[in-house]
PDB file of C-alpha atoms in Angstrom:
ATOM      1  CA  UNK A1121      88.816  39.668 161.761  1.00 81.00           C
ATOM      2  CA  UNK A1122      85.121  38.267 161.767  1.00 83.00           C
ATOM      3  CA  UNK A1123      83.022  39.304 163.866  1.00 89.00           C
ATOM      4  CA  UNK A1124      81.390  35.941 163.374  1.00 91.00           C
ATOM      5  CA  UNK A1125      81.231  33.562 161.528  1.00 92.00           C
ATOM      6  CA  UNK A1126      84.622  32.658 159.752  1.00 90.00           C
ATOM      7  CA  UNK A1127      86.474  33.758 156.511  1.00 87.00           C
ATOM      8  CA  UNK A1128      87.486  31.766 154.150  1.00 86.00           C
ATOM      9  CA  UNK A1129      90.285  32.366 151.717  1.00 86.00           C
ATOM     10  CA  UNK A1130      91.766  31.322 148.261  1.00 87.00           C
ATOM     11  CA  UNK A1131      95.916  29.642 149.216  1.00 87.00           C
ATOM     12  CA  UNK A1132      96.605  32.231 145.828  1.00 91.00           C
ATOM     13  CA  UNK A1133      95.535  35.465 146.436  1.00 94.00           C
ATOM     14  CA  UNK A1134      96.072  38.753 144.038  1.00 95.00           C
ATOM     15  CA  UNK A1135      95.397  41.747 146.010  1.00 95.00           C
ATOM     16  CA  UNK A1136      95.579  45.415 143.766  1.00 96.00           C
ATOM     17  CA  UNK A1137      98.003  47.562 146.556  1.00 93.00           C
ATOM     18  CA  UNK A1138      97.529  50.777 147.225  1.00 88.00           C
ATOM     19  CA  UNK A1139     100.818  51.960 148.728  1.00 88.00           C
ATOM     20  CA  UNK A1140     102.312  53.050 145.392  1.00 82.00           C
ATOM     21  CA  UNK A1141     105.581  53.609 146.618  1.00 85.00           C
ATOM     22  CA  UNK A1142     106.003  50.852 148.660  1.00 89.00           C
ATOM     23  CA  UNK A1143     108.341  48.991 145.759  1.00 93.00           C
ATOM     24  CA  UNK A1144     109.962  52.470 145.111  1.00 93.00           C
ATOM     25  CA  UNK A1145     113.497  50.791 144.456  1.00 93.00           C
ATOM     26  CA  UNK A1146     112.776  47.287 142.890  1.00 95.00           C
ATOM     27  CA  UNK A1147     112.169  46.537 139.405  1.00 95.00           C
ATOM     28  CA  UNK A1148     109.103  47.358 137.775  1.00 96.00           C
ATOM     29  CA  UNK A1149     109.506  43.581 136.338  1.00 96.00           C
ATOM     30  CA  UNK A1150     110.406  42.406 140.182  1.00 96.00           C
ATOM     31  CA  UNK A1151     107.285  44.013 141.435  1.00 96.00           C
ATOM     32  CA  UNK A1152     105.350  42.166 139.169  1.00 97.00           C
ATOM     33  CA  UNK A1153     107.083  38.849 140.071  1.00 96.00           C
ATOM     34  CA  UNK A1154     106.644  39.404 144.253  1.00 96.00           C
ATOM     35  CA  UNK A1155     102.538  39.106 143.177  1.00 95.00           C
ATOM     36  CA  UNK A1156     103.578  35.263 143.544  1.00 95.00           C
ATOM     37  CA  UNK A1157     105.660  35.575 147.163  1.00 94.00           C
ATOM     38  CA  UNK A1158     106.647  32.034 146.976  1.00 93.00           C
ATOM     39  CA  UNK A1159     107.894  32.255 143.500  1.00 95.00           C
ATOM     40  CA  UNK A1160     109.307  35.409 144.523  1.00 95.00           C
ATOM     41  CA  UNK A1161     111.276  33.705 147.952  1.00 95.00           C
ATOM     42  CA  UNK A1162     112.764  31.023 146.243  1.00 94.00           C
ATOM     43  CA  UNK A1163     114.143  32.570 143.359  1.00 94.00           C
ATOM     44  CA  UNK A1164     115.467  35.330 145.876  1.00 93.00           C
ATOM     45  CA  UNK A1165     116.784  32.323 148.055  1.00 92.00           C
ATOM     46  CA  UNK A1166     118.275  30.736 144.960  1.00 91.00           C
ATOM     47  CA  UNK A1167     120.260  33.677 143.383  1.00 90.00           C
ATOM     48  CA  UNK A1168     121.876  33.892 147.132  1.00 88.00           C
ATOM     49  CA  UNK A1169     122.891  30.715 147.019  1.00 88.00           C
ATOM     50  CA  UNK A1170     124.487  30.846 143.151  1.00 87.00           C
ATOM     51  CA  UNK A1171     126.323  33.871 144.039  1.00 83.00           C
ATOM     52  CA  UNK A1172     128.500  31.447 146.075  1.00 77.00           C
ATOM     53  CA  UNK A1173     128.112  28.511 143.786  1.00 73.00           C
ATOM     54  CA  UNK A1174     131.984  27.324 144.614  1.00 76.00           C
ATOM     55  CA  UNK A1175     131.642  27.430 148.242  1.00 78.00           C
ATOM     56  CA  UNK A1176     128.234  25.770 148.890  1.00 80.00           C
ATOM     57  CA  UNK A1177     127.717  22.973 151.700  1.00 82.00           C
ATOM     58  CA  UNK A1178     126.351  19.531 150.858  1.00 83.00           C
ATOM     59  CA  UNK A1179     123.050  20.808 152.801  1.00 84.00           C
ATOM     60  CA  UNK A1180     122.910  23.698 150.599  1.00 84.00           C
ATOM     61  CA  UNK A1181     123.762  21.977 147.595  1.00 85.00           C
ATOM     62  CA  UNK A1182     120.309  20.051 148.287  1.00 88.00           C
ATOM     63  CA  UNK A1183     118.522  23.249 149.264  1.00 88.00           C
ATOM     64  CA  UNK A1184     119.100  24.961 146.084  1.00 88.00           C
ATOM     65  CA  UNK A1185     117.644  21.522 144.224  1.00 90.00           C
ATOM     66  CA  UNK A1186     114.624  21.803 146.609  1.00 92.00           C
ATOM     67  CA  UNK A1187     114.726  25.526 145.369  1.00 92.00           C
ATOM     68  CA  UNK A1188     114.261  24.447 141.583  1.00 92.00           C
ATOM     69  CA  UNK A1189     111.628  22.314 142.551  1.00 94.00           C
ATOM     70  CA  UNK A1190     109.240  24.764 143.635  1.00 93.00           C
ATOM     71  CA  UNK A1191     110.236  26.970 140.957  1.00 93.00           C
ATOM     72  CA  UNK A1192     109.480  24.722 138.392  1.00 93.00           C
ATOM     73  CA  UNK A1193     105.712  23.697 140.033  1.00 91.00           C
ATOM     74  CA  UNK A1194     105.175  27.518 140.716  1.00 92.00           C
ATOM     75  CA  UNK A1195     105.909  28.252 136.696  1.00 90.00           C
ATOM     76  CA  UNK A1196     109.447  30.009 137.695  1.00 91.00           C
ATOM     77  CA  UNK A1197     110.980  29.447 134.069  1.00 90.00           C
ATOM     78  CA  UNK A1198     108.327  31.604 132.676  1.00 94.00           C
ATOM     79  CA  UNK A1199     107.809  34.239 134.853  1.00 95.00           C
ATOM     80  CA  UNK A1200     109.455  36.970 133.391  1.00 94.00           C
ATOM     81  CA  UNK A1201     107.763  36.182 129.627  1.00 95.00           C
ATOM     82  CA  UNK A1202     104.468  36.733 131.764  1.00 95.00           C
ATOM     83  CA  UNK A1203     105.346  39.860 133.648  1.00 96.00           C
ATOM     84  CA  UNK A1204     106.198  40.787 130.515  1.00 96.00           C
ATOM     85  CA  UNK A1205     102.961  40.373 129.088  1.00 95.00           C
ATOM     86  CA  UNK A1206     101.375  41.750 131.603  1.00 96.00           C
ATOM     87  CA  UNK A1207     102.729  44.815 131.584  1.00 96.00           C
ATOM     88  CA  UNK A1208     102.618  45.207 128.017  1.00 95.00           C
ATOM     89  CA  UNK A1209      98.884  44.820 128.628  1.00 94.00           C
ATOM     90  CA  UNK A1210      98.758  47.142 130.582  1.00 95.00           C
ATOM     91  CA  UNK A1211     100.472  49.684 128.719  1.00 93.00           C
ATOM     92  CA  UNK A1212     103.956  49.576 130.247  1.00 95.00           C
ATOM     93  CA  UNK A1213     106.275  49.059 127.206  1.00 94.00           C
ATOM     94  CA  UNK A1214     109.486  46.500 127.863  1.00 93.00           C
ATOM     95  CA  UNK A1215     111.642  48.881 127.127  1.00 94.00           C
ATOM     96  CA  UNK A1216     111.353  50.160 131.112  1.00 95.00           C
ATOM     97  CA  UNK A1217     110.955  47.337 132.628  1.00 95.00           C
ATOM     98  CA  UNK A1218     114.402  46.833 134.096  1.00 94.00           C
ATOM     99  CA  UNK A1219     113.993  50.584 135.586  1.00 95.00           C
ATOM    100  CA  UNK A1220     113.213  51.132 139.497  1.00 95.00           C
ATOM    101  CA  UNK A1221     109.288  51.419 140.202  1.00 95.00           C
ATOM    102  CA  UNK A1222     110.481  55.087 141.177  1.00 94.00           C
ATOM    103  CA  UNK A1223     111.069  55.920 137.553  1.00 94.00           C
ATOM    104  CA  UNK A1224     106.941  55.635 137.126  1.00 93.00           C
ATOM    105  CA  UNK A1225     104.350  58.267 137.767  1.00 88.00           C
ATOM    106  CA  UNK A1226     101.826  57.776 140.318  1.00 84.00           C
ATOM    107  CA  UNK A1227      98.593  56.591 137.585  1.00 88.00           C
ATOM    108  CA  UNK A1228     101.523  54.026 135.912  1.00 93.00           C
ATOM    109  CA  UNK A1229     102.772  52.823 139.162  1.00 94.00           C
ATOM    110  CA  UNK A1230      98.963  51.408 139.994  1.00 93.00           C
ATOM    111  CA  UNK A1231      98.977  49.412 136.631  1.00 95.00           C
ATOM    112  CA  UNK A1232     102.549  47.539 137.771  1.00 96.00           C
ATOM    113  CA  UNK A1233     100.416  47.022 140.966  1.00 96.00           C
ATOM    114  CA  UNK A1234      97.634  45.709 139.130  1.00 96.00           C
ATOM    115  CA  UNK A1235      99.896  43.620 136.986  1.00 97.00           C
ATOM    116  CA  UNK A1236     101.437  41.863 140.344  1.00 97.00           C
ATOM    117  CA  UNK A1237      97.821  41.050 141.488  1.00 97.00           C
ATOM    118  CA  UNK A1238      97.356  39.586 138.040  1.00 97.00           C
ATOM    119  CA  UNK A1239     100.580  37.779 138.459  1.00 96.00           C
ATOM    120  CA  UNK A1240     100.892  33.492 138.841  1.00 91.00           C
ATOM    121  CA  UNK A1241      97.322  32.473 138.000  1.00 90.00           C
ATOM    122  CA  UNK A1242      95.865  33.315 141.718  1.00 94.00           C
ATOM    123  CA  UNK A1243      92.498  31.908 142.597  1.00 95.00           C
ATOM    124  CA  UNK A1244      91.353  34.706 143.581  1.00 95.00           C
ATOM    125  CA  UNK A1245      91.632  38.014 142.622  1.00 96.00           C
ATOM    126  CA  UNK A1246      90.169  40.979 145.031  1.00 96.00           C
ATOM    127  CA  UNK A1247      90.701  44.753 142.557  1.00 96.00           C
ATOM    128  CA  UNK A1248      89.290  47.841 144.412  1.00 95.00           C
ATOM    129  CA  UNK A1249      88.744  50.384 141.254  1.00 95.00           C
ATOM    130  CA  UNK A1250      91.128  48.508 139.028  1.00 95.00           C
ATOM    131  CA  UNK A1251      90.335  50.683 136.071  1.00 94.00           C
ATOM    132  CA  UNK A1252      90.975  54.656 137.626  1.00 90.00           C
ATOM    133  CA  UNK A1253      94.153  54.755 136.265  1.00 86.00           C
ATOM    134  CA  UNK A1254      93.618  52.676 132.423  1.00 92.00           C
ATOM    135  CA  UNK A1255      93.180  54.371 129.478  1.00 92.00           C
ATOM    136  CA  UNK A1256      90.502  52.610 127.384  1.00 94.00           C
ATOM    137  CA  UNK A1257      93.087  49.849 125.444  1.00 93.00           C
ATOM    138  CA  UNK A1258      94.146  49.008 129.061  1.00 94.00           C
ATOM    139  CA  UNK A1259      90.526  48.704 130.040  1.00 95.00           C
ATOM    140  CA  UNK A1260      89.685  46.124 127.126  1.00 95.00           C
ATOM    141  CA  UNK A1261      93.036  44.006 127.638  1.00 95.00           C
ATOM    142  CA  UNK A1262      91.869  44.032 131.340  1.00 96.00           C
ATOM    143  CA  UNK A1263      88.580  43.144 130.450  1.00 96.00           C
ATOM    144  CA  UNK A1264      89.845  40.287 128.571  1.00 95.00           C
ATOM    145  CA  UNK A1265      91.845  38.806 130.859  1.00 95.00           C
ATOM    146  CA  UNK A1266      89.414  39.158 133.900  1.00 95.00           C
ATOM    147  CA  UNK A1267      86.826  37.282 130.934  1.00 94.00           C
ATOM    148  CA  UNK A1268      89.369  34.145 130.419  1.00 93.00           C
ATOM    149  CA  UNK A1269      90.140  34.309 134.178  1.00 94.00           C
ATOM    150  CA  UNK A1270      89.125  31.057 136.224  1.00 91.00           C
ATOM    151  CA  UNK A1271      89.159  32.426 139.749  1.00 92.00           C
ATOM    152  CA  UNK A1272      86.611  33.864 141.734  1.00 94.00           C
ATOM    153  CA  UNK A1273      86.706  37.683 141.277  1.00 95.00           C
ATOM    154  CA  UNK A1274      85.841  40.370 143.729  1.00 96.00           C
ATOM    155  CA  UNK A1275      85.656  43.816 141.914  1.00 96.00           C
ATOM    156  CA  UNK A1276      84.560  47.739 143.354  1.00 95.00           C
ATOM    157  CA  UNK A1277      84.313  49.885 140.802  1.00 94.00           C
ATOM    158  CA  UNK A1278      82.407  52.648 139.350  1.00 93.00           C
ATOM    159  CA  UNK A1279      82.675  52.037 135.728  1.00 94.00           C
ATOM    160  CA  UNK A1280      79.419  50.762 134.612  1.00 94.00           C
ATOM    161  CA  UNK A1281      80.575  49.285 131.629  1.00 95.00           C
ATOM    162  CA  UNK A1282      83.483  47.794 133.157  1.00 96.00           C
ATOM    163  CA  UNK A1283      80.998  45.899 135.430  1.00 95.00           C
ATOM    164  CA  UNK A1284      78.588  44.981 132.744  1.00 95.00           C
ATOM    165  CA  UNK A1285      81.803  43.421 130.934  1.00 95.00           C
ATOM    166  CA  UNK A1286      83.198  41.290 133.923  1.00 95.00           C
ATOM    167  CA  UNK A1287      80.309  40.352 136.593  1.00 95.00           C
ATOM    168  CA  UNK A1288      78.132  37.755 136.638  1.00 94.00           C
ATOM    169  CA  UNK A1289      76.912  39.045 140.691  1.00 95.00           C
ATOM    170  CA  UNK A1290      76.488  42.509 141.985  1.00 95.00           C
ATOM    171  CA  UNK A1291      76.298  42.941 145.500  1.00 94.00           C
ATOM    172  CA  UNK A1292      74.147  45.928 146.291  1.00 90.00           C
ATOM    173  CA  UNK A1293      74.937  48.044 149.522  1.00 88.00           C
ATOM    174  CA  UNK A1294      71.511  50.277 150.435  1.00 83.00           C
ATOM    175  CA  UNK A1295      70.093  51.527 154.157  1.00 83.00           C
ATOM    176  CA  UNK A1296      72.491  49.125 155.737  1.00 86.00           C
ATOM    177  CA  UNK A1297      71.418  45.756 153.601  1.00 89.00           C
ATOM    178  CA  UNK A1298      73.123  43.854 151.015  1.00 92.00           C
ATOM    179  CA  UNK A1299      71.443  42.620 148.439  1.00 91.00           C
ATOM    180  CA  UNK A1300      72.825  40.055 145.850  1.00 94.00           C
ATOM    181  CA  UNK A1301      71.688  40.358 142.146  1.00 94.00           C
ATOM    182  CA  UNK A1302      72.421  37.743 139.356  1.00 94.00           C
ATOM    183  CA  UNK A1303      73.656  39.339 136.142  1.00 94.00           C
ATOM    184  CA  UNK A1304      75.991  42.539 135.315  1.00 94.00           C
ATOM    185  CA  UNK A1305      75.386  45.791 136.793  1.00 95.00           C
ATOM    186  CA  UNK A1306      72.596  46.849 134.140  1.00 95.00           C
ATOM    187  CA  UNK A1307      70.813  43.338 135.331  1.00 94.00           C
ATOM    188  CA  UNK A1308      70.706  45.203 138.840  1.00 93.00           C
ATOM    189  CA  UNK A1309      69.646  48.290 137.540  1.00 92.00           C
ATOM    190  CA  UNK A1310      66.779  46.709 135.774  1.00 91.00           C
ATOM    191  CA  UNK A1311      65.854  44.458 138.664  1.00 89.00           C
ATOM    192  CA  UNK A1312      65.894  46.818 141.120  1.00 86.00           C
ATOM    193  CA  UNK A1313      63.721  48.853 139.065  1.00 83.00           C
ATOM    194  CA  UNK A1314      61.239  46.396 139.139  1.00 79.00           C
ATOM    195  CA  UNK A1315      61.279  45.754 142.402  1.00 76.00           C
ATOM    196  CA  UNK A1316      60.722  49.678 143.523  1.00 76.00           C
ATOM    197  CA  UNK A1317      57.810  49.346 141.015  1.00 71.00           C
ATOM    198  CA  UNK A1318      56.540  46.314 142.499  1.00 70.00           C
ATOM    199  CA  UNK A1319      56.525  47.812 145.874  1.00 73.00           C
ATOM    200  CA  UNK A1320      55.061  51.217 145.013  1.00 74.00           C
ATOM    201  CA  UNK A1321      51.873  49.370 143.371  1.00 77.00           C
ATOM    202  CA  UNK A1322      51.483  47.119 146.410  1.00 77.00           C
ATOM    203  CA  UNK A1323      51.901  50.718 148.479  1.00 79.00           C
ATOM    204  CA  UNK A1324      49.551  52.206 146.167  1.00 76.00           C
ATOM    205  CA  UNK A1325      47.201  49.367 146.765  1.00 77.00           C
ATOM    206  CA  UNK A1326      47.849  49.519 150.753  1.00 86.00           C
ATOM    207  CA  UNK A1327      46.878  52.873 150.557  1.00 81.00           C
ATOM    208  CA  UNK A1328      43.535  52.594 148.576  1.00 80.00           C
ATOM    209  CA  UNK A1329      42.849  50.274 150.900  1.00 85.00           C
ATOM    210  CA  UNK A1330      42.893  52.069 153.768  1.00 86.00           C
ATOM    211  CA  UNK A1331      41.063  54.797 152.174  1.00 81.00           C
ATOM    212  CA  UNK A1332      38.358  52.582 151.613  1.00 80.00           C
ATOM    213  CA  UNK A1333      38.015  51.223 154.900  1.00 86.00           C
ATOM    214  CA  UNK A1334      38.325  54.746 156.654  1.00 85.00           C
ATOM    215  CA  UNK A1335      35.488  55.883 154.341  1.00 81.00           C
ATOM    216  CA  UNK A1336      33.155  52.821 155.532  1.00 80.00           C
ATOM    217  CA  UNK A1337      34.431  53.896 159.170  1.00 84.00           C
ATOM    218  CA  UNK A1338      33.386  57.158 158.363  1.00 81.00           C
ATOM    219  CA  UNK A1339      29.856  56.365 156.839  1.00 79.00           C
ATOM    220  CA  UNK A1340      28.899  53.900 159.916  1.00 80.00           C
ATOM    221  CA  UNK A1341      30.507  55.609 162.582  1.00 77.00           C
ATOM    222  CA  UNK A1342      27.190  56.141 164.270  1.00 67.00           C
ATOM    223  CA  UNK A1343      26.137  52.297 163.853  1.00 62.00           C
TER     224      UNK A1343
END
């Protein structure tokens, strides 16, 4: 909650997880697909209703159309061919896709958590140290999808040259103040630089200054 102000929010949001066994017994190819939850509802909601195709009221009968509906607009027909290609990305091969999440080790599990934030074209996209658990071909594909990605992107991380690939802002946290910098993280570096430089000549010249004067104050103290 704000503690003023108010926040504002993209409708899609991808949000990287951290509870890595909180999908411990769906399918690593489900997991990917709940990253769009309304996708995810009514194709849920629709398989219920199929299982009892021959039995289905006139109500539901229009429910499950209302059900394809949203499916279609939310991309439902190709949603497994982009899990898919997400994970592949990512470096989880196809062929263990249909397994349980549980199957996974703890480093493999965050990149089928990072594939569901990926997952159904959010607008925004909010990845706290997306890369710890990438090996370097994981880190390119990531870095270019995040490159070709049209939503606003809010990344921590402490790989420089992850940052230098993917931001155009970095927010600087120092003494309690945030300071926003145009450019990659190397930008930052180099304007911060130049900015401590900048203030230790004016210091310098502060200084000299007040040498100056306390050496006139000295030499017509008597006066």
């Amino acid at each position: 909650e704000p503690i003023a102000g108010q926040v504002r929010r993209p409708k899609k949001l991808g949000v990287l997880r951290q509870d890595h066994y909180e999908y411990e017994n769906d399918r690593i190819i489900d997991v990917v697909m709940m990253g769009n939850p309304v996708l995810w509802k009514a194709m849920q909601k629709k398989e219920a209703l199929l299982e009892r195709a021959e039995n289905l009221t006139d109500d539901e009968g229009i429910e499950l159309g209302e059900l394809e509906m949203v499916i279609a607009e939310e991309d439902g027909y190709m949603a497994e061919s982009e899990a898919n290609e997400l994970l592949e990305g990512l470096g989880i091969p196809e062929a263990i896709q249909e397994e349980k999440l549980s199957v996974l080790t703890g480093g493999d599990k965050v990149r089928v958590l990072l594939a569901q934030a990926l997952f159904g074209t959010p607008d925004g996209l909010l990845l706290d140290e997306p890369t710890n658990a990438l090996d370097i071909d994981s880190i390119r594909w990531l870095e270019n999808f995040l490159m070709n990605y049209d939503g606003a992107l809010v990344v921590i991380s402490h790989d420089r040259h992850f940052l230098n690939a993917v931001c155009t802002k970095i927010a600087d946290i120092d003494y309690e103040t945030i300071i926003v910098y145009p450019g990659n993280y190397d930008d930052m570096v180099s304007a911060k630089a130049q900015a401590r430089s900048a203030l230790e000549m004016a210091n310098a010249a502060r200084n000299k200054k007040i040498d100056q004067l306390q050496e006139f104050v000295q030499r017509f103290r008597a006066g």
